[in-house]
Amino acid sequence: MSGDDHRHLVIVGASLAGLRAAQTLRERGFTGTLTIVGGEPRPPYDRPPLSKQVLTSPGRPDGVELPLPEGLDARWRLGRAAVRLDVAERTLALADGALLRYDGLLIATGAAARGWPAARPAPPAGVVTLRTWDDALALRDGLVPGRRLVVIGAGFLGGEIAAAARERGLDVMLVEAAAQPLKRAIGTTGGAYIAALHRAAGIDLRTGTTVEGFLAGSDGRITGVRLSDGRTAAADLAVLALGGVPSAGWLAGSGLAHDGGVHCDPCLRALRSDGSVAPGVVAAGDVARVPQPLADGERLALGHWTNAAAQGAAAAATLLTAQDPAATPEPFAAVPSFWSNLHGARIRSVGLPSVADEARVVEHDLTARRLEVSYHRAGRLVGALTIGRTGRLASYRSALEARLASGLHRPPVQAVVSGPGPMPAGV
């Protein structure tokens, strides 16, 4: 690629999305300087195992570190988070005072765990979150058989933590504000099925309930939780699994639209607050808010592994295309997917079940641990969920890919900025 030897591309985020972006840049012929900035001191690692294998494995599980591709030839700035971006000057300031000048920038800073509301009294010791490798190791040390654990939030992360703790022999309470676990993500039928799996495993699942506060002993450690129904529950440890917050606070003053994540056009180019494309800046992964064709252009938070990997590669391709005046960037239109394993049940999904207004149950067998649900919006297929029926997803994926390829409801490339719409309440 002509002229690349003198160019400097910077990836902010030593994450899955960031690593896939770096790999794509090299594979597509970029030979210039490549710098990868990471707030954590560790090289890129996989996050899904943190709430699964790491919590249940007595030693160091294999497959957590992401393999570094040969020929990456990157300059690593680990343990030095980005703190300020000047789009006009094309400079990036790091926490250690370093100032990096770039020709192209890819933002892949992911998300942080949502903590306890700041307006409430601070929680006592023993109330933790799970987002990083160190978080997982610390939580694993606390999962001692016979202890009492309260998990606050029954989403994917909370459910996996509860299942891992139960497998380790803990007494587990799982508290969820909605009427069913994962109701917003997969609807009432899927949520009720997950609830049944939790209860069959011996987890005390409290739905339609919130934690209002904590009790602590004289040593300042948690001894219990106060529930919204007026009761209290004993606890030796509590985990906040309340979702993620996009790591975009460092973009304050940059001129980028970043409320709820970095707003992007369909090609993953970062947008300014006025809706115009910021030159030389793209975003990918949990921090990016991209118009979703299956959701009629809504910008949704998709905190899934496959989304981060696919967007990292696509954003890198867009970044390279931006340097060629004769080239046109391709809109990102991959079919989202996610997976989880709970109590031995294999949960798999494609598309966007959360945006559906109708769910059609194809198979429901709790005894055999089989479930198949298709999700529709205005009569059109938008997603599917299976438990124990992974092989049936292929046809749904093909149908969704065909819909995206046809361009139905594909948002225009020159999209304007709008605030992220509310997530549907479920089907």
Short mmCIF file of C-alpha atoms in Angstrom, two decimals:
data_model
loop_
_atom_site.label_atom_id
_atom_site.label_comp_id
_atom_site.label_asym_id
_atom_site.label_seq_id
_atom_site.Cartn_x
_atom_site.Cartn_y
_atom_site.Cartn_z
CA MET A 1 0.00 0.00 0.00
CA SER A 2 1.71 3.17 -1.23
CA GLY A 3 2.94 5.59 1.39
CA ASP A 4 2.13 3.41 4.39
CA ASP A 5 5.74 3.27 5.61
CA HIS A 6 5.37 6.81 6.95
CA ARG A 7 1.92 6.47 8.44
CA HIS A 8 1.04 5.87 12.09
CA LEU A 9 -2.18 4.06 13.03
CA VAL A 10 -3.18 3.84 16.69
CA ILE A 11 -5.60 1.37 18.26
CA VAL A 12 -6.97 2.43 21.64
CA GLY A 13 -7.96 -0.74 23.45
CA ALA A 14 -5.86 -3.90 23.84
CA SER A 15 -9.05 -5.92 23.52
CA LEU A 16 -10.51 -8.59 21.24
CA ALA A 17 -11.78 -5.89 18.88
CA GLY A 18 -8.45 -4.08 19.02
CA LEU A 19 -6.42 -7.21 18.34
CA ARG A 20 -8.64 -8.27 15.42
CA ALA A 21 -8.26 -4.77 14.02
CA ALA A 22 -4.48 -4.92 14.27
CA GLN A 23 -4.40 -8.32 12.59
CA THR A 24 -6.63 -7.07 9.76
CA LEU A 25 -4.47 -4.01 9.18
CA ARG A 26 -1.40 -6.16 8.65
CA GLU A 27 -3.21 -8.77 6.58
CA ARG A 28 -4.48 -6.03 4.27
CA GLY A 29 -1.00 -4.76 3.63
CA PHE A 30 -0.48 -1.90 6.07
CA THR A 31 3.28 -1.64 6.63
CA GLY A 32 3.49 1.57 8.64
CA THR A 33 3.80 2.06 12.39
CA LEU A 34 1.10 0.41 14.49
CA THR A 35 0.62 1.28 18.16
CA ILE A 36 -1.78 -0.50 20.53
CA VAL A 37 -2.76 1.31 23.73
CA GLY A 38 -4.28 -0.59 26.67
CA GLY A 39 -5.41 0.56 30.09
CA GLU A 40 -4.66 -2.83 31.66
CA PRO A 41 -1.06 -4.01 32.03
CA ARG A 42 -1.88 -7.38 30.43
CA PRO A 43 -1.79 -8.32 26.74
CA PRO A 44 -5.21 -8.98 25.15
CA TYR A 45 -7.24 -11.80 26.69
CA ASP A 46 -10.66 -13.36 26.18
CA ARG A 47 -13.42 -12.14 28.50
CA PRO A 48 -16.12 -14.87 28.14
CA PRO A 49 -14.04 -17.43 30.09
CA LEU A 50 -13.83 -15.08 33.07
CA SER A 51 -17.35 -15.93 34.20
CA LYS A 52 -17.06 -19.59 33.17
CA GLN A 53 -13.78 -21.53 33.14
CA VAL A 54 -11.84 -19.12 35.36
CA LEU A 55 -14.40 -19.30 38.18
CA THR A 56 -14.69 -23.08 38.10
CA SER A 57 -11.09 -24.06 37.34
CA PRO A 58 -8.76 -24.69 40.30
CA GLY A 59 -5.72 -23.58 38.28
CA ARG A 60 -5.01 -21.31 35.37
CA PRO A 61 -7.38 -22.33 32.57
CA ASP A 62 -6.10 -22.58 29.03
CA GLY A 63 -7.33 -20.39 26.22
CA VAL A 64 -7.83 -17.15 28.13
CA GLU A 65 -4.97 -15.22 26.53
CA LEU A 66 -5.65 -14.26 22.94
CA PRO A 67 -2.88 -15.51 20.63
CA LEU A 68 -0.85 -12.76 19.00
CA PRO A 69 -0.68 -13.20 15.21
CA GLU A 70 2.74 -13.54 13.62
CA GLY A 71 4.03 -10.43 11.94
CA LEU A 72 1.89 -8.06 14.01
CA ASP A 73 4.92 -5.81 14.63
CA ALA A 74 3.05 -3.50 16.99
CA ARG A 75 4.26 -1.05 19.59
CA TRP A 76 2.47 -1.90 22.83
CA ARG A 77 1.57 0.80 25.36
CA LEU A 78 0.00 -1.33 28.10
CA GLY A 79 -1.04 -0.09 31.53
CA ARG A 80 -1.32 3.44 30.12
CA ALA A 81 -4.92 4.39 29.45
CA ALA A 82 -5.95 7.05 26.96
CA VAL A 83 -7.12 10.21 28.73
CA ARG A 84 -7.72 12.79 25.99
CA LEU A 85 -8.30 12.95 22.23
CA ASP A 86 -7.84 15.96 19.96
CA VAL A 87 -9.47 15.09 16.65
CA ALA A 88 -8.42 18.31 14.92
CA GLU A 89 -4.74 17.91 15.84
CA ARG A 90 -4.85 14.11 15.57
CA THR A 91 -3.21 13.61 18.95
CA LEU A 92 -3.89 11.13 21.73
CA ALA A 93 -2.80 11.79 25.33
CA LEU A 94 -2.03 8.88 27.66
CA ALA A 95 -2.20 8.65 31.44
CA ASP A 96 1.59 8.66 31.72
CA GLY A 97 1.81 12.03 29.97
CA ALA A 98 2.80 10.65 26.55
CA LEU A 99 1.32 12.34 23.49
CA LEU A 100 0.84 10.18 20.40
CA ARG A 101 0.32 11.69 16.97
CA TYR A 102 -1.67 9.53 14.59
CA ASP A 103 -2.79 9.41 10.99
CA GLY A 104 -5.65 7.05 11.79
CA LEU A 105 -7.27 6.05 15.10
CA LEU A 106 -9.40 3.04 16.01
CA ILE A 107 -11.34 3.23 19.30
CA ALA A 108 -11.93 -0.17 20.93
CA THR A 109 -11.93 0.67 24.64
CA GLY A 110 -14.86 -1.64 25.42
CA ALA A 111 -16.95 -1.17 28.54
CA ALA A 112 -16.49 -1.16 32.29
CA ALA A 113 -18.65 -2.92 34.84
CA ARG A 114 -21.55 -0.81 36.09
CA GLY A 115 -21.04 -0.17 39.78
CA TRP A 116 -23.37 0.55 42.68
CA PRO A 117 -25.29 3.84 42.17
CA ALA A 118 -23.20 6.74 43.40
CA ALA A 119 -26.25 8.37 44.99
CA ARG A 120 -26.54 5.49 47.48
CA PRO A 121 -24.21 4.73 50.38
CA ALA A 122 -21.06 2.97 49.21
CA PRO A 123 -21.26 -0.83 49.53
CA PRO A 124 -19.11 -2.60 52.12
CA ALA A 125 -16.10 -4.81 51.44
CA GLY A 126 -17.07 -8.07 49.77
CA VAL A 127 -19.33 -6.41 47.17
CA VAL A 128 -17.50 -6.81 43.85
CA THR A 129 -17.84 -6.64 40.08
CA LEU A 130 -16.47 -8.89 37.35
CA ARG A 131 -14.92 -7.40 34.25
CA THR A 132 -11.18 -8.00 34.25
CA TRP A 133 -8.81 -10.93 34.69
CA ASP A 134 -7.89 -9.72 38.18
CA ASP A 135 -11.59 -9.40 39.08
CA ALA A 136 -12.14 -13.03 38.07
CA LEU A 137 -9.21 -14.35 40.10
CA ALA A 138 -10.30 -12.39 43.18
CA LEU A 139 -13.88 -13.62 42.86
CA ARG A 140 -12.74 -17.21 42.36
CA ASP A 141 -10.82 -17.03 45.64
CA GLY A 142 -14.03 -16.00 47.37
CA LEU A 143 -16.13 -18.86 45.98
CA VAL A 144 -15.60 -21.16 48.94
CA PRO A 145 -18.04 -24.07 49.28
CA GLY A 146 -20.67 -23.36 51.91
CA ARG A 147 -20.44 -19.58 51.66
CA ARG A 148 -23.49 -17.48 50.83
CA LEU A 149 -23.35 -15.52 47.58
CA VAL A 150 -25.84 -12.93 46.33
CA VAL A 151 -25.65 -12.07 42.63
CA ILE A 152 -27.42 -8.82 41.73
CA GLY A 153 -28.61 -8.95 38.13
CA ALA A 154 -29.65 -12.10 36.26
CA GLY A 155 -28.40 -11.20 32.80
CA PHE A 156 -25.88 -13.35 30.96
CA LEU A 157 -23.02 -12.41 33.26
CA GLY A 158 -25.00 -12.72 36.47
CA GLY A 159 -26.48 -16.03 35.42
CA GLU A 160 -23.08 -17.47 34.55
CA ILE A 161 -21.58 -16.32 37.84
CA ALA A 162 -24.48 -17.84 39.77
CA ALA A 163 -24.16 -21.11 37.87
CA ALA A 164 -20.39 -21.28 38.45
CA ALA A 165 -20.81 -20.55 42.17
CA ARG A 166 -23.49 -23.17 42.51
CA GLU A 167 -21.20 -25.67 40.80
CA ARG A 168 -18.54 -24.79 43.37
CA GLY A 169 -20.96 -25.62 46.20
CA LEU A 170 -22.06 -22.18 47.35
CA ASP A 171 -25.50 -21.16 48.58
CA VAL A 172 -26.57 -18.77 45.81
CA MET A 173 -29.29 -16.13 45.63
CA LEU A 174 -29.86 -14.46 42.26
CA VAL A 175 -31.77 -11.17 42.40
CA GLU A 176 -33.40 -9.74 39.27
CA ALA A 177 -35.53 -6.59 38.96
CA ALA A 178 -37.46 -7.84 35.91
CA ALA A 179 -40.16 -10.48 35.96
CA GLN A 180 -37.81 -13.01 34.33
CA PRO A 181 -34.05 -13.35 33.81
CA LEU A 182 -32.93 -11.98 30.45
CA LYS A 183 -36.44 -10.79 29.64
CA ARG A 184 -35.21 -7.75 27.73
CA ALA A 185 -32.70 -9.82 25.79
CA ILE A 186 -34.72 -12.92 24.86
CA GLY A 187 -38.31 -12.28 25.95
CA THR A 188 -40.73 -13.87 28.39
CA THR A 189 -40.63 -17.45 27.11
CA GLY A 190 -36.86 -17.63 27.02
CA GLY A 191 -36.58 -15.85 30.35
CA ALA A 192 -39.00 -18.25 32.04
CA TYR A 193 -37.01 -21.19 30.66
CA ILE A 194 -33.75 -19.78 32.07
CA ALA A 195 -35.48 -19.17 35.40
CA ALA A 196 -36.51 -22.82 35.53
CA LEU A 197 -32.91 -23.91 34.86
CA HIS A 198 -31.63 -21.75 37.71
CA ARG A 199 -34.20 -23.02 40.18
CA ALA A 200 -33.66 -26.64 39.18
CA ALA A 201 -29.96 -26.14 40.00
CA GLY A 202 -30.86 -25.03 43.51
CA ILE A 203 -30.41 -21.28 43.04
CA ASP A 204 -32.73 -19.03 45.03
CA LEU A 205 -33.97 -16.82 42.18
CA ARG A 206 -35.83 -13.67 43.24
CA THR A 207 -37.50 -11.92 40.29
CA GLY A 208 -39.32 -8.60 40.45
CA THR A 209 -36.93 -7.75 43.28
CA THR A 210 -34.07 -5.34 43.79
CA VAL A 211 -31.34 -4.96 46.38
CA GLU A 212 -31.85 -1.71 48.27
CA GLY A 213 -28.74 -1.82 50.43
CA PHE A 214 -26.24 -3.90 52.35
CA LEU A 215 -25.57 -5.01 55.91
CA ALA A 216 -22.03 -5.08 57.26
CA GLY A 217 -20.26 -6.47 60.32
CA SER A 218 -17.89 -4.69 62.66
CA ASP A 219 -15.03 -5.51 60.31
CA GLY A 220 -16.71 -3.59 57.48
CA ARG A 221 -17.45 -6.67 55.41
CA ILE A 222 -20.81 -7.61 53.99
CA THR A 223 -23.09 -9.77 56.11
CA GLY A 224 -26.33 -9.44 54.17
CA VAL A 225 -28.50 -7.55 51.70
CA ARG A 226 -31.74 -5.62 52.11
CA LEU A 227 -34.32 -6.53 49.47
CA SER A 228 -37.08 -4.37 48.03
CA ASP A 229 -39.76 -6.64 49.53
CA GLY A 230 -38.60 -5.63 53.01
CA ARG A 231 -36.75 -8.85 53.78
CA THR A 232 -33.04 -9.32 54.35
CA ALA A 233 -30.81 -12.15 53.18
CA ALA A 234 -27.51 -13.27 54.68
CA ALA A 235 -24.47 -12.94 52.43
CA ASP A 236 -20.73 -13.49 52.71
CA LEU A 237 -20.13 -12.09 49.24
CA ALA A 238 -22.10 -10.17 46.62
CA VAL A 239 -21.49 -9.57 42.93
CA LEU A 240 -22.90 -6.60 41.03
CA ALA A 241 -23.85 -7.87 37.56
CA LEU A 242 -25.69 -4.75 36.45
CA GLY A 243 -24.39 -4.48 32.91
CA GLY A 244 -21.62 -2.44 31.36
CA VAL A 245 -20.84 1.24 30.88
CA PRO A 246 -19.02 2.13 27.63
CA SER A 247 -15.47 3.27 28.34
CA ALA A 248 -15.86 6.57 26.54
CA GLY A 249 -15.45 9.14 29.32
CA TRP A 250 -11.92 9.94 28.10
CA LEU A 251 -13.49 11.37 24.92
CA ALA A 252 -14.96 14.37 26.78
CA GLY A 253 -14.06 17.52 24.88
CA SER A 254 -13.14 15.62 21.71
CA GLY A 255 -16.24 16.69 19.81
CA LEU A 256 -17.27 13.09 19.19
CA ALA A 257 -20.79 11.99 19.99
CA HIS A 258 -20.20 9.50 22.78
CA ASP A 259 -23.21 9.44 25.09
CA GLY A 260 -23.89 5.77 25.72
CA GLY A 261 -20.92 4.88 23.51
CA VAL A 262 -19.20 6.26 20.42
CA HIS A 263 -21.79 7.01 17.75
CA CYS A 264 -20.80 5.64 14.35
CA ASP A 265 -22.16 5.64 10.84
CA PRO A 266 -22.92 2.27 9.19
CA CYS A 267 -19.26 1.98 8.11
CA LEU A 268 -18.03 2.30 11.73
CA ARG A 269 -16.68 5.82 11.20
CA ALA A 270 -16.93 7.87 14.39
CA LEU A 271 -19.35 10.79 14.26
CA ARG A 272 -19.06 14.26 15.70
CA SER A 273 -21.84 15.68 17.83
CA ASP A 274 -23.22 17.47 14.76
CA GLY A 275 -23.51 14.19 12.86
CA SER A 276 -20.53 14.69 10.57
CA VAL A 277 -17.82 12.06 10.15
CA ALA A 278 -14.69 12.65 12.24
CA PRO A 279 -11.71 12.32 9.88
CA GLY A 280 -9.46 9.35 10.47
CA VAL A 281 -11.39 7.90 13.43
CA VAL A 282 -13.34 4.63 13.59
CA ALA A 283 -14.72 2.56 16.48
CA ALA A 284 -15.52 -1.08 17.18
CA GLY A 285 -16.76 -3.42 19.87
CA ASP A 286 -18.59 -2.68 23.10
CA VAL A 287 -17.84 1.04 22.95
CA ALA A 288 -19.30 1.53 19.45
CA ARG A 289 -22.93 2.39 18.75
CA VAL A 290 -23.67 1.42 15.17
CA PRO A 291 -27.01 1.54 13.30
CA GLN A 292 -28.41 -1.98 13.24
CA PRO A 293 -30.15 -2.93 9.96
CA LEU A 294 -32.26 -5.59 11.69
CA ALA A 295 -33.50 -2.94 14.13
CA ASP A 296 -34.39 -0.37 11.44
CA GLY A 297 -31.25 1.62 12.12
CA GLU A 298 -31.47 1.83 15.91
CA ARG A 299 -28.16 2.06 17.75
CA LEU A 300 -27.99 -0.78 20.25
CA ALA A 301 -25.43 -1.96 22.77
CA LEU A 302 -24.20 -5.40 21.64
CA GLY A 303 -21.74 -6.66 24.22
CA HIS A 304 -21.04 -9.97 22.52
CA TRP A 305 -17.78 -11.67 21.53
CA THR A 306 -18.70 -12.16 17.90
CA ASN A 307 -19.74 -8.53 17.48
CA ALA A 308 -16.42 -7.27 18.87
CA ALA A 309 -14.40 -9.60 16.63
CA ALA A 310 -16.31 -8.78 13.46
CA GLN A 311 -16.40 -5.05 14.07
CA GLY A 312 -12.70 -4.91 14.87
CA ALA A 313 -11.88 -6.36 11.47
CA ALA A 314 -14.46 -4.22 9.67
CA ALA A 315 -13.35 -0.98 11.36
CA ALA A 316 -9.75 -1.67 10.35
CA ALA A 317 -10.82 -2.13 6.74
CA THR A 318 -12.73 1.16 6.87
CA LEU A 319 -9.71 2.93 8.35
CA LEU A 320 -7.55 1.78 5.44
CA THR A 321 -10.22 2.69 2.91
CA ALA A 322 -10.35 6.22 4.32
CA GLN A 323 -6.78 6.75 3.10
CA ASP A 324 -7.74 5.97 -0.50
CA PRO A 325 -9.88 8.74 -2.10
CA ALA A 326 -11.01 6.36 -4.82
CA ALA A 327 -12.34 3.73 -2.40
CA THR A 328 -15.76 3.54 -0.74
CA PRO A 329 -16.13 1.99 2.73
CA GLU A 330 -18.46 -0.96 3.14
CA PRO A 331 -21.36 -0.76 5.63
CA PHE A 332 -21.06 -3.19 8.52
CA ALA A 333 -23.93 -5.67 8.33
CA ALA A 334 -22.91 -8.88 10.10
CA VAL A 335 -25.55 -11.01 11.80
CA PRO A 336 -25.09 -10.70 15.57
CA SER A 337 -24.85 -13.85 17.66
CA PHE A 338 -24.21 -14.86 21.25
CA TRP A 339 -23.86 -17.97 23.34
CA SER A 340 -23.90 -19.02 26.96
CA ASN A 341 -23.77 -22.24 28.96
CA LEU A 342 -25.92 -22.48 32.08
CA HIS A 343 -26.12 -25.61 34.23
CA GLY A 344 -25.04 -27.75 31.29
CA ALA A 345 -27.55 -26.21 28.87
CA ARG A 346 -26.12 -24.83 25.61
CA ILE A 347 -27.79 -21.50 24.86
CA ARG A 348 -27.22 -20.10 21.37
CA SER A 349 -28.77 -17.19 19.50
CA VAL A 350 -28.48 -15.30 16.22
CA GLY A 351 -29.90 -11.95 15.22
CA LEU A 352 -31.48 -9.47 17.60
CA PRO A 353 -34.19 -11.12 19.72
CA SER A 354 -34.30 -8.00 21.91
CA VAL A 355 -35.90 -5.85 19.19
CA ALA A 356 -38.73 -8.28 18.39
CA ASP A 357 -42.40 -7.55 18.92
CA GLU A 358 -43.39 -11.22 18.52
CA ALA A 359 -41.89 -14.52 19.68
CA ARG A 360 -42.93 -17.83 18.11
CA VAL A 361 -42.17 -20.95 20.16
CA VAL A 362 -41.17 -23.81 17.85
CA GLU A 363 -40.12 -26.30 20.56
CA HIS A 364 -40.29 -26.19 24.36
CA ASP A 365 -39.13 -29.19 26.38
CA LEU A 366 -37.70 -28.38 29.79
CA THR A 367 -37.13 -32.02 30.73
CA ALA A 368 -34.97 -32.65 27.64
CA ARG A 369 -33.50 -29.14 27.88
CA ARG A 370 -34.62 -28.15 24.42
CA LEU A 371 -35.98 -24.81 23.34
CA GLU A 372 -36.38 -23.12 19.97
CA VAL A 373 -37.88 -19.66 19.57
CA SER A 374 -37.95 -17.40 16.51
CA TYR A 375 -38.27 -13.65 16.92
CA HIS A 376 -40.04 -11.25 14.56
CA ARG A 377 -40.48 -7.52 14.17
CA ALA A 378 -43.33 -6.21 12.05
CA GLY A 379 -43.67 -9.74 10.71
CA ARG A 380 -40.02 -10.06 9.64
CA LEU A 381 -37.53 -12.46 11.19
CA VAL A 382 -35.00 -10.62 13.39
CA GLY A 383 -33.54 -13.43 15.50
CA ALA A 384 -33.69 -16.94 16.92
CA LEU A 385 -32.79 -18.66 20.18
CA THR A 386 -32.09 -22.33 20.85
CA ILE A 387 -31.21 -24.38 23.89
CA GLY A 388 -29.91 -27.85 23.09
CA ARG A 389 -30.73 -27.33 19.41
CA THR A 390 -27.65 -25.54 18.08
CA GLY A 391 -27.88 -27.23 14.69
CA ARG A 392 -31.15 -25.47 13.96
CA LEU A 393 -29.58 -22.02 13.99
CA ALA A 394 -27.96 -22.38 10.57
CA SER A 395 -31.19 -21.86 8.67
CA TYR A 396 -32.07 -18.79 10.74
CA ARG A 397 -28.64 -17.30 10.18
CA SER A 398 -28.93 -17.89 6.43
CA ALA A 399 -32.31 -16.16 6.35
CA LEU A 400 -30.97 -13.17 8.29
CA GLU A 401 -27.87 -12.93 6.10
CA ALA A 402 -30.07 -12.96 3.02
CA ARG A 403 -32.16 -10.16 4.45
CA LEU A 404 -29.09 -8.05 5.17
CA ALA A 405 -27.67 -8.76 1.72
CA SER A 406 -30.89 -7.55 0.13
CA GLY A 407 -30.43 -4.18 1.80
CA LEU A 408 -33.80 -4.22 3.55
CA HIS A 409 -33.88 -1.49 6.21
CA ARG A 410 -30.19 -0.82 5.73
CA PRO A 411 -29.51 2.69 7.06
CA PRO A 412 -27.82 5.21 4.75
CA VAL A 413 -24.06 5.55 4.98
CA GLN A 414 -24.32 9.26 5.78
CA ALA A 415 -26.30 8.76 8.96
CA VAL A 416 -27.14 11.60 11.33
CA VAL A 417 -26.63 11.40 15.04
CA SER A 418 -29.58 10.52 17.20
CA GLY A 419 -29.65 9.44 20.79
CA PRO A 420 -29.71 5.69 21.42
CA GLY A 421 -33.32 4.60 21.65
CA PRO A 422 -34.68 2.70 24.65
CA MET A 423 -34.27 -1.04 24.67
CA PRO A 424 -37.53 -2.93 24.16
CA ALA A 425 -39.11 -4.33 27.29
CA GLY A 426 -39.19 -7.85 25.83
CA VAL A 427 -41.73 -9.89 23.93
#
